[in-house]
Coordinates of C-alpha atoms and ligand atoms in Angstrom, one line a residue:
X1 CA 20.1 120.3 63.1
X2 CA 17.3 118.7 61.2
X3 CA 18.0 115.6 59.2
X4 CA 18.9 116.6 55.6
X5 CA 16.9 114.9 52.9
X6 CA 18.8 111.7 52.1
X7 CA 21.4 112.0 49.4
X8 CA 20.9 109.8 46.4
X9 CA 23.3 106.9 46.9
X10 CA 23.3 106.4 43.2
X11 CA 25.5 109.4 42.6
X12 CA 28.0 108.6 39.8
X13 CA 30.9 109.3 42.0
X14 CA 29.8 109.1 45.6
X15 CA 31.8 110.6 48.4
X16 CA 32.8 108.5 51.4
X17 CA 34.2 109.8 54.7
X18 CA 36.4 107.2 56.5
X19 CA 37.3 108.0 60.1
X20 CA 40.5 106.2 61.1
X21 CA 41.3 106.2 57.4
X22 CA 45.1 106.0 58.1
X23 CA 44.7 102.9 60.3
X24 CA 45.1 99.2 59.5
X25 CA 41.5 98.5 58.4
X26 CA 40.5 102.1 57.6
X27 CA 43.3 102.4 55.0
X28 CA 42.3 99.1 53.4
X29 CA 38.8 100.3 53.2
X30 CA 40.0 103.6 51.6
X31 CA 41.8 101.6 48.9
X32 CA 38.7 99.5 48.2
X33 CA 36.4 102.5 48.0
X34 CA 38.8 104.4 45.6
X35 CA 39.0 101.2 43.4
X36 CA 35.1 101.1 43.3
X37 CA 34.9 104.7 42.2
X38 CA 34.3 106.7 45.4
X39 CA 35.8 110.0 46.3
X40 CA 37.3 109.5 49.7
X41 CA 38.0 111.8 52.6
X42 CA 40.0 110.1 55.3
X43 CA 40.1 111.6 58.8
X44 CA 42.7 110.4 61.3
X45 CA 44.5 111.9 64.3
X46 CA 47.4 109.5 63.7
X47 CA 47.4 108.3 67.3
X48 CA 47.5 104.7 66.2
X49 CA 47.2 105.2 62.5
X50 CA 50.1 106.1 60.2
X51 CA 50.5 108.2 57.0
X52 CA 52.6 105.3 55.7
X53 CA 49.3 103.4 55.2
X54 CA 48.0 106.1 52.8
X55 CA 51.3 107.5 51.4
X56 CA 50.7 105.6 48.1
X57 CA 47.5 107.8 47.6
X58 CA 49.4 111.1 47.5
X59 CA 48.5 112.9 44.3
X60 CA 45.3 110.9 43.8
X61 CA 42.7 113.6 43.1
X62 CA 39.8 111.4 44.4
X63 CA 41.5 111.2 47.8
X64 CA 41.9 113.8 50.6
X65 CA 43.4 113.4 54.0
X66 CA 42.5 115.5 57.1
X67 CA 44.5 115.1 60.2
X68 CA 41.9 115.6 62.9
X69 CA 40.6 114.1 66.1
X70 CA 37.0 113.0 65.3
X71 CA 35.9 113.8 68.8
X72 CA 36.2 117.5 67.6
X73 CA 33.4 118.9 65.4
X74 CA 33.8 117.6 61.8
X75 CA 33.2 120.3 59.3
X76 CA 33.1 119.3 55.6
X77 CA 32.0 121.7 52.9
X78 CA 31.1 119.0 50.3
X79 CA 28.2 116.5 49.9
X80 CA 28.9 113.2 51.6
X81 CA 27.0 110.0 50.8
X82 CA 28.6 107.5 53.2
X83 CA 30.3 107.8 56.6
X84 CA 32.4 104.9 57.7
X85 CA 33.4 105.3 61.4
X86 CA 36.5 103.3 61.9
X87 CA 38.5 105.5 64.2
X88 CA 39.6 103.9 67.5
X89 CA 42.6 102.3 69.2
X90 CA 41.9 98.6 68.6
X91 CA 44.6 96.5 70.1
X92 CA 44.4 95.6 73.8
X93 CA 47.8 97.2 74.4
X94 CA 46.7 100.4 72.7
X95 CA 43.5 100.8 74.6
X96 CA 45.2 99.9 77.9
X97 CA 47.5 102.8 77.2
X98 CA 44.8 105.1 75.9
X99 CA 41.7 104.2 77.9
X100 CA 40.2 107.7 77.9
X101 CA 40.9 108.4 74.2
X102 CA 39.4 105.0 73.5
X103 CA 36.2 105.9 75.4
X104 CA 36.1 109.3 73.8
X105 CA 36.4 108.2 70.2
X106 CA 33.8 105.5 70.8
X107 CA 31.3 107.9 72.4
X108 CA 32.0 111.5 71.4
X109 CA 33.6 110.5 68.1
X110 CA 30.7 108.3 67.2
X111 CA 28.4 111.2 68.1
X112 CA 30.3 113.5 65.8
X113 CA 30.4 111.0 63.0
X114 CA 26.7 110.4 63.3
X115 CA 26.1 114.1 63.4
X116 CA 28.0 114.4 60.1
X117 CA 25.9 111.6 58.5
X118 CA 22.7 113.2 59.7
X119 CA 23.7 116.7 58.5
X120 CA 24.7 115.3 55.1
X121 CA 21.8 112.8 54.7
X122 CA 24.6 110.1 54.4
X123 CA 24.4 106.4 55.2
X124 CA 26.5 105.6 58.3
X125 CA 28.4 102.4 59.2
X126 CA 30.0 101.8 62.6
X127 CA 33.0 99.5 62.9
X128 CA 31.9 97.6 66.0
X129 CA 33.7 94.5 67.4
X130 CA 33.4 91.0 68.7
X131 CA 34.6 92.6 72.0
X132 CA 31.0 93.7 72.6
X133 CA 30.4 89.9 73.4
X134 CA 33.1 90.2 76.1
X135 CA 34.3 86.8 77.4
X136 CA 31.4 85.0 75.7
X137 CA 29.2 82.4 77.4
X138 CA 27.7 81.5 74.1
X139 CA 29.7 79.8 71.4
X140 CA 30.0 80.5 68.5
X141 CA 28.8 84.1 68.8
X142 CA 25.5 85.0 67.1
X143 CA 24.4 88.6 66.7
X144 CA 21.5 87.9 69.1
X145 CA 23.9 87.3 72.0
X146 CA 24.1 90.3 74.4
X147 CA 27.5 89.5 75.7
X148 CA 29.4 89.2 79.0
X149 CA 31.5 92.3 79.6
X150 CA 33.4 93.3 82.7
X151 CA 32.6 97.1 82.7
X152 CA 35.4 97.9 85.1
X153 CA 38.1 95.6 83.8
X154 CA 41.0 96.6 81.7
X155 CA 39.2 95.9 78.4
X156 CA 36.0 97.7 79.6
X157 CA 37.1 101.0 78.0
X158 CA 37.0 99.5 74.5
X159 CA 34.1 97.1 75.0
X160 CA 31.8 99.6 76.6
X161 CA 32.8 102.4 74.1
X162 CA 31.8 100.1 71.3
X163 CA 28.6 99.0 73.0
X164 CA 27.8 102.7 73.5
X165 CA 28.6 103.4 69.8
X166 CA 26.1 100.7 68.8
X167 CA 23.4 102.2 71.1
X168 CA 24.1 105.7 69.8
X169 CA 23.9 104.4 66.2
X170 CA 20.5 102.9 66.8
X171 CA 19.4 106.1 68.6
X172 CA 20.3 108.2 65.5
X173 CA 18.5 105.6 63.4
X174 CA 15.3 105.6 65.5
X175 CA 15.1 109.3 66.4
X176 CA 16.6 110.9 63.3
X177 CA 16.0 108.3 60.6
X178 CA 19.7 108.1 59.7
X179 CA 20.4 105.0 57.6
X180 CA 22.7 103.0 59.7
X181 CA 24.7 99.8 59.6
X182 CA 26.6 98.0 62.3
X183 CA 29.4 95.6 61.6
X184 CA 30.9 93.5 64.4
X185 CA 34.5 92.8 63.4
X186 CA 36.2 89.6 64.6
X187 CA 40.0 89.2 64.8
X188 CA 41.5 90.4 61.5
X189 CA 45.1 90.4 60.2
X190 CA 47.1 91.5 57.3
X191 CA 49.6 94.0 56.0
X192 CA 49.6 97.4 57.7
X193 CA 49.2 96.1 61.2
X194 CA 51.8 97.7 63.4
X195 CA 54.6 95.4 64.3
X196 CA 54.5 96.5 68.0
X197 CA 50.7 96.9 68.5
X198 CA 50.8 93.9 70.8
X199 CA 48.2 91.9 68.9
X200 CA 48.9 88.2 68.5
X201 CA 49.5 88.3 64.7
X202 CA 52.2 90.9 64.6
X203 CA 53.7 89.8 67.9
X204 CA 54.2 86.2 66.8
X205 CA 55.3 87.1 63.3
X206 CA 57.8 89.6 64.7
X207 CA 59.2 87.2 67.2
X208 CA 59.4 84.4 64.7
X209 CA 61.2 86.5 62.1
X210 CA 63.8 87.4 64.7
X211 CA 64.0 83.8 65.9
X212 CA 63.0 85.1 69.4
X213 CA 60.8 83.2 71.8
X214 CA 57.1 83.1 70.8
X215 CA 55.1 84.5 73.8
X216 CA 52.0 82.4 74.3
X217 CA 49.8 83.9 77.0
X218 CA 48.2 81.4 79.5
X219 CA 48.3 77.8 78.3
X220 CA 47.4 79.0 74.8
X221 CA 44.2 77.0 74.9
X222 CA 42.1 80.2 74.4
X223 CA 40.7 80.3 70.8
X224 CA 40.5 82.9 68.1
X225 CA 39.4 82.9 64.5
X226 CA 41.5 85.0 62.1
X227 CA 40.1 86.7 59.0
X228 CA 42.3 88.2 56.3
X229 CA 41.8 91.9 55.8
X230 CA 40.7 91.8 52.1
X231 CA 37.9 89.4 53.0
X232 CA 36.7 91.5 55.9
X233 CA 36.7 94.8 53.9
X234 CA 34.7 93.1 51.1
X235 CA 32.1 92.0 53.7
X236 CA 31.9 95.4 55.2
X237 CA 31.4 97.1 51.8
X238 CA 28.6 94.7 51.0
X239 CA 27.0 95.4 54.4
X240 CA 27.0 99.2 53.7
X241 CA 25.2 98.5 50.4
X242 CA 22.7 96.1 51.8
X243 CA 19.4 96.9 53.5
X244 CA 18.5 96.4 57.2
X245 CA 20.0 97.9 60.3
X246 CA 20.7 94.9 62.5
X247 CA 24.3 94.2 63.4
X248 CA 26.2 91.7 61.2
X249 CA 29.3 89.6 62.3
X250 CA 32.1 89.7 59.8
X251 CA 35.0 87.3 60.5
X252 CA 36.4 84.0 59.6
X253 CA 34.8 81.0 61.5
X254 CA 38.0 79.0 61.2
X255 CA 38.8 78.7 64.9
X256 CA 42.1 77.6 66.5
X257 CA 43.9 77.8 69.8
X258 CA 46.5 80.4 70.3
X259 CA 49.1 77.6 70.8
X260 CA 48.1 76.1 67.4
X261 CA 48.4 79.5 65.9
X262 CA 51.9 79.9 67.3
X263 CA 52.9 76.6 65.7
X264 CA 51.4 77.8 62.4
X265 CA 53.5 81.0 62.5
X266 CA 56.7 79.0 63.2
X267 CA 56.0 76.8 60.3
X268 CA 55.0 79.6 57.9
X269 CA 58.2 81.6 58.7
X270 CA 60.5 78.6 58.9
X271 CA 61.6 80.1 62.3
X272 CA 63.9 78.5 64.9
X273 CA 61.8 80.2 67.7
X274 CA 60.7 78.2 70.7
X275 CA 57.4 78.7 72.4
X276 CA 57.4 80.3 75.9
X277 CA 54.3 80.7 78.2
X278 CA 53.5 84.1 79.8
X279 CA 50.7 85.0 82.2
X280 CA 47.2 85.3 80.7
X281 CA 46.0 89.0 80.7
X282 CA 43.0 89.7 82.8
X283 CA 39.6 89.1 81.1
X284 CA 41.2 87.6 78.0
X285 CA 38.2 86.0 76.2
X286 CA 38.5 82.2 76.4
X287 CA 36.9 81.4 73.1
X288 CA 35.9 83.4 70.1
X289 CA 34.4 82.4 66.8
X290 CA 31.8 84.2 64.7
X291 CA 28.6 82.7 63.6
X292 CA 28.4 84.2 60.1
X293 CA 25.0 82.8 59.1
X294 CA 23.6 86.3 58.8
X295 CA 26.5 87.6 56.6
X296 CA 26.2 84.5 54.4
X297 CA 22.4 84.8 53.9
X298 CA 22.1 88.6 53.8
X299 CA 25.3 89.6 52.1
X300 CA 26.1 86.4 50.2
X301 CA 29.5 86.8 51.8
X302 CA 32.0 84.4 53.3
X303 CA 35.8 84.6 53.7
X304 CA 37.8 83.2 50.8
X305 CA 41.5 83.6 51.8
X306 CA 42.9 80.5 53.5
X307 CA 45.1 81.2 56.6
X308 CA 48.2 79.9 54.8
X309 CA 47.8 82.4 52.0
X310 CA 46.9 85.3 54.3
X311 CA 49.9 84.6 56.5
X312 CA 52.3 84.5 53.5
X313 CA 51.2 88.0 52.5
X314 CA 51.4 89.3 56.1
X315 CA 54.8 87.8 56.8
X316 CA 56.1 89.3 53.5
X317 CA 54.9 92.7 54.7
X318 CA 56.6 92.3 58.1
X319 CA 59.9 90.9 56.7
X320 CA 61.6 94.2 56.1
X321 CA 60.1 95.8 59.2
X322 CA 61.6 93.7 61.9
Ligands
UDP1 N1 48.3 86.6 72.8 C1 49.4 85.8 73.1 N2 50.7 86.3 73.0 C2 50.9 87.6 72.5 C3 49.8 88.4 72.2 C4 48.5 87.9 72.4 O1 49.3 84.6 73.5 O2 52.1 88.0 72.5 C5 47.0 86.0 72.9 C6 46.0 86.9 73.8 O3 46.2 86.5 75.1 C7 44.7 86.5 73.2 C8 45.0 86.2 71.7 O4 46.4 86.0 71.7 O5 44.2 85.3 73.8 C9 44.6 87.3 70.8 O6 45.1 88.5 71.3 P1 45.0 89.8 70.5 O7 45.7 90.8 71.4 O8 45.5 89.7 69.1 O9 43.5 90.2 70.4 P2 42.2 89.9 71.2 O10 41.5 88.8 70.4 O11 42.5 89.4 72.6 O12 41.4 91.1 71.2

């Protein structure tokens, strides 16, 4: 299908399509877009997303939910101005359990979402990831770094799907002139994460709230940098509205070891939990911290929510879920 003439992005009430719109980050994005005057169509197959994340939007005439797998043809009978492709399992446990679905949504799903953007003349943003840097040999990670990924390892299905999705996004930009944006999302936390998704934030908070042992993998000397969800979504919104197609890291550069993080969680919850050490999963990245110079200069963005404040909100959310 030929590229449709670009829609005017200045429409008084633009329409956004959010794939993965019932997921952790997708649903926070939906909320922000509605608050900023968009009509929003969320598409999700609910494999890792949940209607609980969008239940508060029932009856909102600016919002529509379609339960669909985005690897199937996406048919929408309305103008669309922005496509935000967020659908994907995103926790290491999820993509270990769903390696083929993870590869399909990153490849076939990205193809369908790009096809929709092209057909509608919409601007497209792909939710990529710090995982495209693999177990990085460069620290902190700048967008120019090409990464160090084990294609055949357990995380390969996610890392390579996202690397493919970036390549496909650039191909649609170069060959079809689709306006594209690529955000590389670093570790993010907040309300609406699934308690049992296996990621370190819900895992530690759940364990701490039940006064159960906190399971630190390896020696806990691997590092991560945690960004609160509202900061991240604001950065991504700015990226969509900026110019230029080069990838942009969005994350919080405040780096800590996993062991330090476990101690923070014990303190923030007032838990009696003790720390126990478990084997380090294969290919677990040893260190991760975004270089956010590009986001700072291009988007005038940087994270604002301190860890303590973000954790308080997240712990509150999990308190009645444990
Ligand atoms: N981790 C841990 N205990 C857990 C879950 C995770 O020590 O119960 C570690 C994991 O090995 C990794 C870090 O916490 O080094 C972050 O893991 P997560 O699954 O949140 O995401 P990743 O950053 O590895 O994609």
